[in-house]
PDB file of C-alpha atoms in Angstrom:
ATOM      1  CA  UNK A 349     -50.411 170.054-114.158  1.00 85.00           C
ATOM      2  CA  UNK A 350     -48.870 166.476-114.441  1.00 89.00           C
ATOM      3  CA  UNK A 351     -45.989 167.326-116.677  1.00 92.00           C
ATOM      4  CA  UNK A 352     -45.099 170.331-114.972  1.00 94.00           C
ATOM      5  CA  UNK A 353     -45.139 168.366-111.530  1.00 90.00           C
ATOM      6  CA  UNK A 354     -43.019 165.711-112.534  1.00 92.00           C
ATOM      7  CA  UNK A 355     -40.776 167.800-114.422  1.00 93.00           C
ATOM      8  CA  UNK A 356     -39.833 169.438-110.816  1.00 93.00           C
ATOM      9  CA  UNK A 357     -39.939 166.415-108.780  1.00 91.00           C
ATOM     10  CA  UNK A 358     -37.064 165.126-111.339  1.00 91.00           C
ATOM     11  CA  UNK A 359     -35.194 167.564-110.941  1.00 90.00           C
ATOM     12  CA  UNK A 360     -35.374 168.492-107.853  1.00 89.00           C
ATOM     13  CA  UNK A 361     -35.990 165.185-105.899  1.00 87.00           C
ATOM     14  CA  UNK A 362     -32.876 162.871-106.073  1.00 80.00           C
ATOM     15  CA  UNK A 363     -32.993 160.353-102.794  1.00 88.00           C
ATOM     16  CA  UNK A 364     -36.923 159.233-102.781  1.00 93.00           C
ATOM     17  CA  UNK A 365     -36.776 155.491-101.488  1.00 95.00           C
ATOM     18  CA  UNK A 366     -40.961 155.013-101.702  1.00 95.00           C
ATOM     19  CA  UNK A 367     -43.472 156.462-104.141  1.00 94.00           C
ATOM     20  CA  UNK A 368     -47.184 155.403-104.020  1.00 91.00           C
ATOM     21  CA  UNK A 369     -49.561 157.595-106.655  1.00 85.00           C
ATOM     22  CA  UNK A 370     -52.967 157.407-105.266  1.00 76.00           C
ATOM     23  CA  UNK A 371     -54.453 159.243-108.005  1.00 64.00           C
ATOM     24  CA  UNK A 372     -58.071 160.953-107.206  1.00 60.00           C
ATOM     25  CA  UNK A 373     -61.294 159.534-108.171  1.00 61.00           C
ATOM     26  CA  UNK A 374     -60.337 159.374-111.939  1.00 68.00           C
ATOM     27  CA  UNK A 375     -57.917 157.191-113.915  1.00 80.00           C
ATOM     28  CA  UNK A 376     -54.800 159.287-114.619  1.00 88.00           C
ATOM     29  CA  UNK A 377     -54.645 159.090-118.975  1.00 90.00           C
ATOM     30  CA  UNK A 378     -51.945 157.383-120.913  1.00 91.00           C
ATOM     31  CA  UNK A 379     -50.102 160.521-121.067  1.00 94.00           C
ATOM     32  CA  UNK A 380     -50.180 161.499-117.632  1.00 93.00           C
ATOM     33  CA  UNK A 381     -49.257 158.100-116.214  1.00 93.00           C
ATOM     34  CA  UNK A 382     -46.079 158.096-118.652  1.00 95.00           C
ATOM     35  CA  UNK A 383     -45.289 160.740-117.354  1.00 95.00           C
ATOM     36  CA  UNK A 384     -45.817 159.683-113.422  1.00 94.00           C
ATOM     37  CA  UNK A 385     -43.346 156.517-114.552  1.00 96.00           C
ATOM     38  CA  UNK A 386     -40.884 158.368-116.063  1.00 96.00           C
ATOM     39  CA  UNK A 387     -40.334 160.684-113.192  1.00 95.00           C
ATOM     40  CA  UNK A 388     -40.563 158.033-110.790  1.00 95.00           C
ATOM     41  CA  UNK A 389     -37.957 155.821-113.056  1.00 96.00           C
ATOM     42  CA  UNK A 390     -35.977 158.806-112.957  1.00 95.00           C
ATOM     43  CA  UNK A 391     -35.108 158.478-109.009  1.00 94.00           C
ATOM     44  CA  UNK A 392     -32.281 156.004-108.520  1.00 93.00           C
ATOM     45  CA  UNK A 393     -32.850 154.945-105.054  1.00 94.00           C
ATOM     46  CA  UNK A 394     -36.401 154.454-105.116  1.00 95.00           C
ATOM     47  CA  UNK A 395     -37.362 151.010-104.053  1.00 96.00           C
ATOM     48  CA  UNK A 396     -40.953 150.628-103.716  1.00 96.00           C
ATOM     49  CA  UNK A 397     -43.553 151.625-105.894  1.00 96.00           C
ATOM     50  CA  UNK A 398     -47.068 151.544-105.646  1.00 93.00           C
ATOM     51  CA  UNK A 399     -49.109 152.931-108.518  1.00 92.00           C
ATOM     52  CA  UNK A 400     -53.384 152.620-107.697  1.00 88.00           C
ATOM     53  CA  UNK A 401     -54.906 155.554-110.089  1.00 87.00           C
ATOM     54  CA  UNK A 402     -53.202 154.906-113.226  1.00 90.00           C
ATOM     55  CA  UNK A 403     -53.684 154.013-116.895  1.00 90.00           C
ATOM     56  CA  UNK A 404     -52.807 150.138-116.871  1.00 90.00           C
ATOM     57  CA  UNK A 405     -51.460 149.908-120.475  1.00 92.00           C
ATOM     58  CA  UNK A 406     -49.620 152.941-120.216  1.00 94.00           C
ATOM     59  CA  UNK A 407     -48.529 151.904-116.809  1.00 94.00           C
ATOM     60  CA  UNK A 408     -46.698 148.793-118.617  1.00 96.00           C
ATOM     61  CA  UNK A 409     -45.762 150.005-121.565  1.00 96.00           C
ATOM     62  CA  UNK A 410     -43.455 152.847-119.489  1.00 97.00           C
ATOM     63  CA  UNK A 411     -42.022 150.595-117.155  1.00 97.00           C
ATOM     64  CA  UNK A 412     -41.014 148.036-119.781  1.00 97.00           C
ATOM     65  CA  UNK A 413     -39.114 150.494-121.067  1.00 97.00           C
ATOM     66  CA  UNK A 414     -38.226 152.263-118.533  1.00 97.00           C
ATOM     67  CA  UNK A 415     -36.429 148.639-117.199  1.00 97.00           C
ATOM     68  CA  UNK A 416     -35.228 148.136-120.993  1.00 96.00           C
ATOM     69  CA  UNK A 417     -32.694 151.473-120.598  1.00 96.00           C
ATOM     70  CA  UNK A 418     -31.912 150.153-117.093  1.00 95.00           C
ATOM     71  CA  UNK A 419     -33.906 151.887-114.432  1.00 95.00           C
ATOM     72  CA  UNK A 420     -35.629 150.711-111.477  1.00 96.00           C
ATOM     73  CA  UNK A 421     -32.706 148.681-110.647  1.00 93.00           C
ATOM     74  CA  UNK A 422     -32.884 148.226-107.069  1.00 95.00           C
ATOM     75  CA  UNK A 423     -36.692 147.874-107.094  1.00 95.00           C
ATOM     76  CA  UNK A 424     -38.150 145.393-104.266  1.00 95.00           C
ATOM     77  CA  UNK A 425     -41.718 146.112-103.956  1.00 94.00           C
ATOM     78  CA  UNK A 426     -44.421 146.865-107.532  1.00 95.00           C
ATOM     79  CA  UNK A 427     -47.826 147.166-107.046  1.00 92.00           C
ATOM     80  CA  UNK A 428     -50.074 148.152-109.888  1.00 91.00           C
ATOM     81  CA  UNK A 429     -53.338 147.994-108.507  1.00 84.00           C
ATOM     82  CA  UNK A 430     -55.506 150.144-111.128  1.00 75.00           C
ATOM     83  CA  UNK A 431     -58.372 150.544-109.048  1.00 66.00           C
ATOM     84  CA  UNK A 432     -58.886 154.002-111.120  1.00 66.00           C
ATOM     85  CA  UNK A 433     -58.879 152.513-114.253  1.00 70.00           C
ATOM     86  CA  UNK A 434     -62.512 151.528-114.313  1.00 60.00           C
ATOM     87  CA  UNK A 435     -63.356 150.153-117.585  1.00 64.00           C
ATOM     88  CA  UNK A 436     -60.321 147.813-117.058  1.00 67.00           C
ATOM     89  CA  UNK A 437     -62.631 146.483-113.832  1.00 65.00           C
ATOM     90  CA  UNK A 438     -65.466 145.831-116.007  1.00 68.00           C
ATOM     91  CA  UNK A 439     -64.938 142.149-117.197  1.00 68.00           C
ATOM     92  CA  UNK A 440     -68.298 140.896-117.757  1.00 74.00           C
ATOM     93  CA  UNK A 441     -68.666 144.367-119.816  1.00 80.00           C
ATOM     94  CA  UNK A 442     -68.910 143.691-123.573  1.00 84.00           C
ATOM     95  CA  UNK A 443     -67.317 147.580-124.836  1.00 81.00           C
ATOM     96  CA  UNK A 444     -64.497 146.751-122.376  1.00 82.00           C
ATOM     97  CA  UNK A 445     -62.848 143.425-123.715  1.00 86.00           C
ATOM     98  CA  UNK A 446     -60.720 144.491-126.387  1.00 88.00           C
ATOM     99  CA  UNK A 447     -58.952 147.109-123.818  1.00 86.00           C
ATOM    100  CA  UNK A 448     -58.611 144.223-121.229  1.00 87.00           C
ATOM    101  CA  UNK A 449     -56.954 141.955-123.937  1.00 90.00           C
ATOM    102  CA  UNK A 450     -54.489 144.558-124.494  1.00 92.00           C
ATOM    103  CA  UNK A 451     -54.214 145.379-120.940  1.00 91.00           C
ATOM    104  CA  UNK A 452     -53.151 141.793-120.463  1.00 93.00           C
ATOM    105  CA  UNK A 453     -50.558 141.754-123.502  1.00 95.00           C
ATOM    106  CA  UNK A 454     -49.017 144.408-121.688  1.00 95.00           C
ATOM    107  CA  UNK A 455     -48.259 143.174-118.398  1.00 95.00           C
ATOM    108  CA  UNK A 456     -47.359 140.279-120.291  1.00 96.00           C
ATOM    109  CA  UNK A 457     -44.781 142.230-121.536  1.00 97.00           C
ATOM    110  CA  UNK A 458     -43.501 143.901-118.423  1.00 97.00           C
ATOM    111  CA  UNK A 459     -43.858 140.531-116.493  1.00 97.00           C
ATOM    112  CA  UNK A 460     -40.747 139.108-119.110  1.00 96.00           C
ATOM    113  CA  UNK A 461     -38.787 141.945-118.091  1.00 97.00           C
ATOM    114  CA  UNK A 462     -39.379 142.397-114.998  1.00 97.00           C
ATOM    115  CA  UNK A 463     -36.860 140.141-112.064  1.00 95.00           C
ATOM    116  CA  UNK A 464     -38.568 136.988-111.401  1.00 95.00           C
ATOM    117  CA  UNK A 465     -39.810 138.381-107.652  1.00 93.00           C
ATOM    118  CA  UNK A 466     -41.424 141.465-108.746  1.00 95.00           C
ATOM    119  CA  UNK A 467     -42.863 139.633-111.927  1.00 95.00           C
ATOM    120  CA  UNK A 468     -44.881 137.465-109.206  1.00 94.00           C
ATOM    121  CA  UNK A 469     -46.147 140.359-107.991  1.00 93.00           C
ATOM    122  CA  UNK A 470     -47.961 141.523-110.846  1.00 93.00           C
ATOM    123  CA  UNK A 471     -49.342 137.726-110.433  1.00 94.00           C
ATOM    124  CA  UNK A 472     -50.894 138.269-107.182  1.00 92.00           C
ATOM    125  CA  UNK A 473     -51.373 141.235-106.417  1.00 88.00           C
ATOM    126  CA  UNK A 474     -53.043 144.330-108.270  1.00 85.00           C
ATOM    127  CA  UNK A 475     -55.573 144.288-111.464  1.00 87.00           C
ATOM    128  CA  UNK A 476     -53.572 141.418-113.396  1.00 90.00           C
ATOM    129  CA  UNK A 477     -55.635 138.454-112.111  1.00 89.00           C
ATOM    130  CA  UNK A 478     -58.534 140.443-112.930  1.00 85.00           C
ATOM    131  CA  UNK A 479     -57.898 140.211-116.767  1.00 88.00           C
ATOM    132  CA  UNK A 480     -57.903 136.759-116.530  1.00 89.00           C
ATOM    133  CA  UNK A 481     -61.644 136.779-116.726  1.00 86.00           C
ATOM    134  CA  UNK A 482     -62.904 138.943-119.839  1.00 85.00           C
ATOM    135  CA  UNK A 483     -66.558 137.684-120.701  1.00 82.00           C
ATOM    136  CA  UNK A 484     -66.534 134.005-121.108  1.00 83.00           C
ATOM    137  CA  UNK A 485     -63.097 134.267-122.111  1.00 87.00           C
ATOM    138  CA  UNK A 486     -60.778 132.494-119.266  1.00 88.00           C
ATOM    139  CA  UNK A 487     -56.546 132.996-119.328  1.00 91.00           C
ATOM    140  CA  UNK A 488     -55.978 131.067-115.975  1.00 93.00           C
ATOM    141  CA  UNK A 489     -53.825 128.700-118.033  1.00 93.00           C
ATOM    142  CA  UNK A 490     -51.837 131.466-119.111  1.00 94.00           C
ATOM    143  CA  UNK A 491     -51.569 133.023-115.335  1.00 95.00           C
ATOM    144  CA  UNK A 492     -50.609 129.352-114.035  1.00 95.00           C
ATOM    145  CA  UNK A 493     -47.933 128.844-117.048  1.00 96.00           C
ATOM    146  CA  UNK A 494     -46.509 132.393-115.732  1.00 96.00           C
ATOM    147  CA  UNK A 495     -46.334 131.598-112.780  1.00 96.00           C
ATOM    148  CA  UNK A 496     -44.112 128.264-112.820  1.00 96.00           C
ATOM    149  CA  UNK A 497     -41.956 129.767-115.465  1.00 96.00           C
ATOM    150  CA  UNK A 498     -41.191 132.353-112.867  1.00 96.00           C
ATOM    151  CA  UNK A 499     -40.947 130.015-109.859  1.00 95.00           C
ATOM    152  CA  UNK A 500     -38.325 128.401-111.828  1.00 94.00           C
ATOM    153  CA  UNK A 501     -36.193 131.527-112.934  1.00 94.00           C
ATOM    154  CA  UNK A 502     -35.603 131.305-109.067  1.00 91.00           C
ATOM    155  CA  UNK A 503     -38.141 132.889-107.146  1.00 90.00           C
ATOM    156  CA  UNK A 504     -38.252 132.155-103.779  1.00 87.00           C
ATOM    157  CA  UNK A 505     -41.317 130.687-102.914  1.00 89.00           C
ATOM    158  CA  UNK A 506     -40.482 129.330 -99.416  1.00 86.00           C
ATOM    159  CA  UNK A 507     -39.177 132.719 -98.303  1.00 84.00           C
ATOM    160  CA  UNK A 508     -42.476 134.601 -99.067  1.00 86.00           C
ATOM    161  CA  UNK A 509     -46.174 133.754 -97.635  1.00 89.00           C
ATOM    162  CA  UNK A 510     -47.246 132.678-100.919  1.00 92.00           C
ATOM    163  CA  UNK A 511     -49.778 130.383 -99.862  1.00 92.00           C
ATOM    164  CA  UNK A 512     -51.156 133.654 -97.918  1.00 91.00           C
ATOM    165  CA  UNK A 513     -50.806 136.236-101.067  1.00 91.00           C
ATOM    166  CA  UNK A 514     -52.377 133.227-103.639  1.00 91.00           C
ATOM    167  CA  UNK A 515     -55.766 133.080-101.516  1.00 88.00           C
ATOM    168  CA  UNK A 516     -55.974 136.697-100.742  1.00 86.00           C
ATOM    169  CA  UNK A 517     -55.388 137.534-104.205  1.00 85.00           C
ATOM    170  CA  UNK A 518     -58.484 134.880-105.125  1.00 79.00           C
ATOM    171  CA  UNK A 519     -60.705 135.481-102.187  1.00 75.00           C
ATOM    172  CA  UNK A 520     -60.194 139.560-102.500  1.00 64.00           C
ATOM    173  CA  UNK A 521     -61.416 139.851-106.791  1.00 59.00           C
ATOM    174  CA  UNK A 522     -63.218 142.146-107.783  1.00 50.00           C
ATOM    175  CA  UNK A 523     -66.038 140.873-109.132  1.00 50.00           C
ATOM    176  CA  UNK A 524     -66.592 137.192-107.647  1.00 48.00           C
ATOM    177  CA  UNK A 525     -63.533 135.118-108.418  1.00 45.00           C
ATOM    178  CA  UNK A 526     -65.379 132.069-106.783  1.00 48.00           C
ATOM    179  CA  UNK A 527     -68.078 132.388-109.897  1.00 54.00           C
ATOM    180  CA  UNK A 528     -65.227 130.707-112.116  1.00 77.00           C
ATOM    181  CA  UNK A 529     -64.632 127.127-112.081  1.00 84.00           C
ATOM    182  CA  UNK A 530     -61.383 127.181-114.195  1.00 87.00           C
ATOM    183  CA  UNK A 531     -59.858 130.006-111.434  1.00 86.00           C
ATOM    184  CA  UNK A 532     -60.925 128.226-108.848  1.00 86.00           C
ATOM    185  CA  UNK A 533     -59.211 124.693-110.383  1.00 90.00           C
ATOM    186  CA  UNK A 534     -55.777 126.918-111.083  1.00 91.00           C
ATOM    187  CA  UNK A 535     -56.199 128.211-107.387  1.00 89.00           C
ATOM    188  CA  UNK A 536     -56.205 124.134-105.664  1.00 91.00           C
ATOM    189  CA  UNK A 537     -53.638 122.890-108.640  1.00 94.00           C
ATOM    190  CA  UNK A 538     -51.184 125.818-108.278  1.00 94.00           C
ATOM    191  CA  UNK A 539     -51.421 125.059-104.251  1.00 93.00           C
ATOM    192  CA  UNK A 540     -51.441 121.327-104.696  1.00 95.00           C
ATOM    193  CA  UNK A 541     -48.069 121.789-106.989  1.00 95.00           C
ATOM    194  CA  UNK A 542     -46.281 124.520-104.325  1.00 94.00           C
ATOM    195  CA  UNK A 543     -46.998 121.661-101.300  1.00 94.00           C
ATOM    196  CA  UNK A 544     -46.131 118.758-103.165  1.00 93.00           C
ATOM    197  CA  UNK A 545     -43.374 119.657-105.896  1.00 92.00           C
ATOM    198  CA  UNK A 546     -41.388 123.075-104.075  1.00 91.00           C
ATOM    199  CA  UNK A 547     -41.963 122.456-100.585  1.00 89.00           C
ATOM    200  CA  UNK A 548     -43.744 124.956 -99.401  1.00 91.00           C
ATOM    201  CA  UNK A 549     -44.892 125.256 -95.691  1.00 87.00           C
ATOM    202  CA  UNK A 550     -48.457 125.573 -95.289  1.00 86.00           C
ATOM    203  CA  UNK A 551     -48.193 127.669 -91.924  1.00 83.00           C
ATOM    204  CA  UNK A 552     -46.459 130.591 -92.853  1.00 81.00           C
ATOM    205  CA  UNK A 553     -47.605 133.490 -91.695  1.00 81.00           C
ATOM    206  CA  UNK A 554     -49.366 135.540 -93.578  1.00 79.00           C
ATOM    207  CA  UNK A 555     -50.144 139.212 -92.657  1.00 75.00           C
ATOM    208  CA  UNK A 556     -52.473 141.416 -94.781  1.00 63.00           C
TER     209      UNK A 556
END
């Protein structure tokens, strides 16, 4: 099972650099994804981590703390895509908002302790933008308030095709971002303010 697995792979594995958990067709549970973290927190080296069939508030909650006790130190690449977690998907899906809300109050969380350049990830890439959006209830103030408070705990936007990862992460939703006038207004102010206020060059490359 799970725990048995990562019980092993913690013992036994000490140099893994890259771990992506692809899951199956179902969501991992809260349980099982803690313990997927945990054993992946318990690898010093790794590096990059990529987590697509996972329970998303579980998925915070153990990496918040999991950072709190000082793990994941040398981390450079977090993507929490939680493709698997279907009901998370479903924002037009009355039964679903109140898990989405908390879903979002938890990578709220792990976005303030998270380093500024992985806490942009969790901005553009993954399920986050998708709570943005739960019925007719709209957060994109909250995503673009995130956003510059993270630009300006020094993330380097001109290093990094952000331009690239901001319009893939709009164009590439899951349900229609285009259907939302207040996303699309936070996608052409957050550009507008990255040209004109942090100089950042409209032709960099950007590779999916």
């Amino acid at each position: 099972d799970v725990r048995r697995w990562c019980d092993i792979a913690s013992r036994r594995l000490r140099h893994v650099l890259i771990v992506t958990e692809c899951g199956g067709g179902n969501a991992f549970n809260p349980v099982q994804t803690k313990h997927i973290v945990d054993c992946v927190a318990s690898f010093p080296n790794v590096c990059e981590f990529t987590l697509n069939n996972t329970e998303t508030v579980s998925t915070c909650m153990s990496l918040s703390a999991a950072l709190r006790a000082g793990r994941f130190s040398i981390l450079q690449k977090l993507t929490i895509d939680g493709a698997g977690d279907m009901c998370i998907l479903k924002k037009t899906t009355s039964s679903t908002f109140n898990v989405r809300r908390i879903a979002k109050f938890a990578f709220q969380e792990l976005i303030s302790v998270l380093p500024p350049d992985r806490g942009i990830e969790c901005l553009v890439e993954g399920v986050f933008p998708e709570l943005m959006e739960i019925g007719d209830e709209t957060s994109w103030g909250l995503w673009a308030a995130t956003f510059f408070s993270l630009v300006g705990k020094g993330v380097d936007v001109r290093s990094r095709p952000i331009l690239g990862e901001i319009a893939y992460m709009h164009q590439n939703s899951y349900e229609g971002f285009r259907e939302s006038l207040d996303g699309m207004r936070t996608f052409y102010g957050t550009v507008e303010l990255l040209l004109t206020e942090h100089g950042v060059d409209p032709n960099a490359p950007y590779d999916v």
